[in-house]
XYZ file of C-alpha atoms in Angstrom:
301
model
C 0.000 0.000 0.000
C 2.822 2.335 0.904
C 4.531 1.574 -2.373
C 1.436 2.487 -4.416
C 1.064 5.789 -2.517
C 4.621 6.703 -3.230
C 4.123 5.989 -6.927
C 0.938 8.085 -7.171
C 2.533 10.869 -5.213
C 5.520 10.856 -7.532
C 3.281 10.920 -10.594
C 1.189 13.787 -9.208
C 4.280 15.749 -8.252
C 5.748 15.212 -11.708
C 2.544 16.475 -13.340
C 2.515 19.578 -11.108
C 6.165 20.290 -11.867
C 5.544 19.810 -15.585
C 2.598 22.238 -15.496
C 4.676 24.823 -13.638
C 7.526 24.387 -16.100
C 5.069 24.786 -18.988
C 3.598 27.964 -17.517
C 6.983 29.469 -16.765
C 8.268 28.337 -20.185
C 5.361 29.989 -22.012
C 5.817 33.200 -20.011
C 9.558 33.048 -20.664
C 8.970 32.675 -24.402
C 6.641 35.664 -24.224
C 9.357 37.669 -22.505
C 7.631 37.708 -19.119
C 9.901 37.333 -16.129
C 7.755 36.265 -13.164
C 10.668 36.602 -10.740
C 11.406 40.205 -11.610
C 9.530 42.736 -9.439
C 7.280 45.119 -11.367
C 4.654 47.793 -10.924
C 1.304 47.360 -12.659
C -0.654 50.130 -14.356
C -3.992 50.126 -16.138
C -5.027 51.726 -19.403
C -8.362 51.670 -21.235
C -8.741 51.932 -25.010
C -11.591 51.892 -27.499
C -9.353 50.048 -29.971
C -6.129 48.264 -29.054
C -5.062 48.012 -32.717
C -3.861 44.364 -32.510
C -2.070 44.921 -29.186
C -1.356 41.543 -27.581
C 0.063 40.121 -24.358
C 3.860 40.586 -24.141
C 3.770 43.604 -26.493
C 6.561 45.994 -25.416
C 6.097 49.194 -23.439
C 8.634 51.835 -24.525
C 9.891 55.213 -23.387
C 11.889 57.041 -26.064
C 12.371 53.719 -27.857
C 13.700 51.891 -24.760
C 11.757 48.915 -23.378
C 10.703 49.517 -19.763
C 8.023 46.832 -19.518
C 5.426 44.841 -21.371
C 1.733 44.150 -21.612
C 0.597 41.455 -19.160
C -3.123 41.321 -19.879
C -5.567 42.497 -22.511
C -9.200 42.092 -21.433
C -12.492 43.264 -22.802
C -14.325 45.331 -20.167
C -17.944 44.200 -20.172
C -18.964 46.329 -17.164
C -17.827 49.755 -18.388
C -19.035 50.580 -21.925
C -16.947 53.772 -22.044
C -13.802 51.750 -21.308
C -14.058 48.858 -23.724
C -10.611 47.226 -23.574
C -8.540 47.031 -20.396
C -4.773 46.723 -20.731
C -2.556 45.787 -17.797
C 1.086 46.858 -18.101
C 3.960 45.475 -16.017
C 6.668 48.134 -15.757
C 10.103 48.121 -14.190
C 9.888 48.632 -10.441
C 12.516 51.365 -10.574
C 10.416 53.394 -13.035
C 8.431 56.209 -11.441
C 5.582 57.683 -13.474
C 4.520 61.278 -12.730
C 0.991 62.530 -13.084
C -0.107 63.239 -16.642
C 1.775 60.285 -18.167
C 0.114 59.159 -21.404
C 0.166 55.609 -22.796
C -0.241 55.714 -26.578
C -0.610 52.676 -28.837
C 1.677 52.807 -31.844
C 2.279 50.389 -34.707
C 5.185 49.579 -36.998
C 5.430 47.441 -40.114
C 7.876 44.970 -38.537
C 7.320 44.827 -34.756
C 3.529 45.274 -34.721
C 1.675 47.147 -31.965
C 3.366 48.534 -28.869
C 2.675 51.069 -26.117
C 4.746 54.237 -25.994
C 4.785 56.202 -22.733
C 5.027 59.969 -22.707
C 6.124 61.125 -19.265
C 3.868 63.663 -17.572
C 4.968 66.815 -15.776
C 2.805 66.539 -12.656
C 4.327 67.033 -9.200
C 2.992 63.747 -7.798
C 3.993 60.195 -8.733
C 1.398 57.649 -9.753
C 1.203 54.610 -7.425
C 1.154 51.064 -8.742
C -2.301 50.107 -10.042
C -3.124 53.636 -11.246
C -4.920 54.335 -14.493
C -2.915 56.098 -17.218
C -4.183 58.502 -19.812
C -4.412 56.879 -23.232
C -4.179 57.772 -26.875
C -3.529 56.332 -30.327
C -0.300 57.347 -32.036
C -0.497 57.661 -35.802
C 1.608 54.994 -37.456
C 3.350 54.943 -40.794
C 0.388 53.419 -42.602
C -2.006 55.930 -41.059
C 0.232 58.805 -42.113
C 0.460 57.414 -45.610
C -3.285 56.900 -45.712
C -4.011 60.403 -44.451
C -1.577 61.914 -46.909
C -2.463 59.878 -49.984
C -6.201 59.364 -49.721
C -7.132 63.031 -50.415
C -4.801 63.073 -53.409
C -6.167 59.749 -54.665
C -9.734 61.000 -54.185
C -8.923 64.043 -56.298
C -7.222 61.944 -58.997
C -10.035 59.384 -59.384
C -12.379 61.693 -61.397
C -9.503 62.564 -63.724
C -8.651 58.890 -64.164
C -12.289 58.142 -64.926
C -12.383 60.943 -67.516
C -9.125 59.712 -69.014
C -10.450 56.161 -69.316
C -13.661 57.453 -70.914
C -11.704 59.469 -73.494
C -9.436 56.492 -74.093
C -12.450 54.288 -74.771
C -13.789 56.878 -77.224
C -10.427 57.004 -78.972
C -10.179 53.236 -79.237
C -13.732 52.988 -80.584
C -13.149 55.718 -83.174
C -13.235 54.250 -86.739
C -10.621 56.791 -87.805
C -8.113 55.100 -85.495
C -8.782 51.738 -87.158
C -8.364 53.335 -90.588
C -5.133 55.001 -89.469
C -3.798 51.681 -88.224
C -4.710 50.104 -91.570
C -2.908 52.916 -93.406
C 0.092 52.445 -91.171
C 0.053 48.761 -92.024
C 0.014 49.663 -95.733
C 2.847 52.158 -95.248
C 4.836 49.494 -93.407
C 4.318 47.051 -96.285
C 5.395 49.715 -98.792
C 8.491 50.455 -96.754
C 9.252 46.745 -96.635
C 8.875 46.461 -100.404
C 11.010 49.581 -100.907
C 13.686 48.153 -98.649
C 13.690 44.881 -100.550
C 13.930 46.758 -103.858
C 16.754 48.879 -102.514
C 18.598 45.796 -101.343
C 18.161 44.197 -104.763
C 19.374 47.375 -106.484
C 22.351 47.601 -104.195
C 23.234 43.957 -104.841
C 23.088 44.541 -108.622
C 24.630 47.994 -108.848
C 27.317 47.845 -106.193
C 29.596 45.446 -108.160
C 29.146 47.562 -111.318
C 29.848 50.683 -109.319
C 32.931 49.046 -107.884
C 34.167 48.200 -111.417
C 33.517 51.767 -112.563
C 35.349 53.026 -109.527
C 38.327 50.840 -110.394
C 38.296 52.183 -113.979
C 38.031 55.760 -112.757
C 40.905 55.108 -110.391
C 43.017 53.762 -113.238
C 42.136 56.784 -115.387
C 43.089 59.078 -112.542
C 46.376 57.256 -112.216
C 46.989 57.813 -115.951
C 46.078 61.499 -115.646
C 48.357 61.876 -112.647
C 51.157 60.215 -114.619
C 50.581 62.565 -117.570
C 50.559 65.551 -115.254
C 53.819 64.372 -113.782
C 55.332 64.044 -117.257
C 54.011 67.496 -118.223
C 55.477 68.944 -115.051
C 58.827 67.364 -115.886
C 58.714 68.780 -119.420
C 57.867 72.220 -118.061
C 60.787 71.970 -115.719
C 63.135 71.099 -118.615
C 61.957 74.007 -120.825
C 64.446 76.914 -121.301
C 62.274 79.282 -119.331
C 65.138 81.699 -118.663
C 65.821 82.261 -122.359
C 62.107 82.491 -123.080
C 61.667 85.076 -120.350
C 64.635 87.048 -121.719
C 63.020 87.054 -125.164
C 59.719 88.113 -123.684
C 61.431 90.912 -121.765
C 63.242 92.039 -124.902
C 60.009 91.944 -126.918
C 58.295 93.941 -124.187
C 61.123 96.498 -124.296
C 60.861 96.774 -128.113
C 57.114 97.250 -127.878
C 57.637 99.907 -125.247
C 60.151 101.700 -127.471
C 57.818 101.430 -130.466
C 54.991 102.872 -128.382
C 57.215 105.766 -127.321
C 58.096 106.479 -130.938
C 54.426 106.458 -131.874
C 53.684 108.925 -129.111
C 56.715 111.108 -129.900
C 55.636 113.837 -132.387
C 59.225 114.503 -133.442
C 59.863 110.964 -134.697
C 58.811 109.668 -138.081
C 56.254 107.303 -136.593
C 54.967 110.083 -134.355
C 54.584 112.378 -137.374
C 52.697 109.642 -139.206
C 50.206 109.354 -136.361
C 50.015 112.977 -135.220
C 50.855 115.311 -138.207
C 47.594 116.258 -140.022
C 49.473 117.765 -142.959
C 51.146 114.416 -143.684
C 47.770 112.776 -143.426
C 46.236 115.313 -145.799
C 49.110 114.929 -148.274
C 48.692 111.181 -148.232
C 44.987 111.624 -148.886
C 45.757 114.061 -151.750
C 48.314 111.686 -153.271
C 45.859 108.852 -152.948
C 43.189 110.952 -154.652
C 45.615 111.884 -157.479
C 46.546 108.263 -157.980
C 42.865 107.366 -158.147
C 42.312 110.137 -160.784
C 45.323 108.948 -162.736
C 44.109 105.381 -162.790
C 40.666 106.538 -163.881
C 42.184 108.665 -166.706
C 44.422 105.760 -167.823
C 41.377 103.559 -168.075
C 39.601 106.211 -170.180
C 42.534 107.259 -172.351
C 45.009 104.391 -172.402
C 46.515 105.598 -175.735
C 47.608 108.782 -174.135
C 49.956 106.896 -171.898
C 50.743 103.749 -173.921
C 51.959 104.014 -177.515
C 52.211 100.854 -179.597
C 54.288 100.988 -182.808
C 53.948 98.341 -185.481
C 57.062 97.547 -187.491
């Protein structure tokens, strides 16, 4: 009998120890230290915004405690959700301290304490003032929603105009014309490629011939340059200079009234005499034609 009692007692004790270990293990995983002394404060919210047990309680980003309980308050309609916070025993909260619920994209909901400026300290079990701190998503929503609301009518008008444009028969006709233009460009490109394939070799041959002709012309120019270099240019220039000097002297004589050539060009008497002599010769010739016997006598033997 004694042996059975010892076995049952051992089993019961093991179950109790296992339950205690499970409770402490769950609290430990939640970050709750049951052996650490703490002060408890209450806060009431209309909406806890997904705040859960073990959510952190922060002051200036530093964790000073955590949420121990979140309960719905059925007896006080004006205080719907009761939140119990376990804070560090060394933390003293002055009057006017506010507990605001804030959210982040990564860590979820948490409570942020804003220290009050009252002269008295709040005892453990006191109720804190509450509030909801605008998170990143709320700020984005508040900033973007008015802009989006203003853009929606414009988007609707744009879609309506786009539908009208798509349904316009002129657009279909334009697309058909573009298709025809594309086909024409394709045909033109093919024709150009064919022309290039046929004409490029001929053009290359002509280019070769032109190059050969240019080489011949360059050779002839080189030969002509050599011949010009071998010409007696000095003697030719001397002759030209001498001829120029003679022409200059001849011009001076023509302009000089005292010379014979100058008298021929400038003396009117000489000119008149020449005219008179010419007129006499003309009269003589005319008279000879009329009276040849007067000047020519023919005797017959």
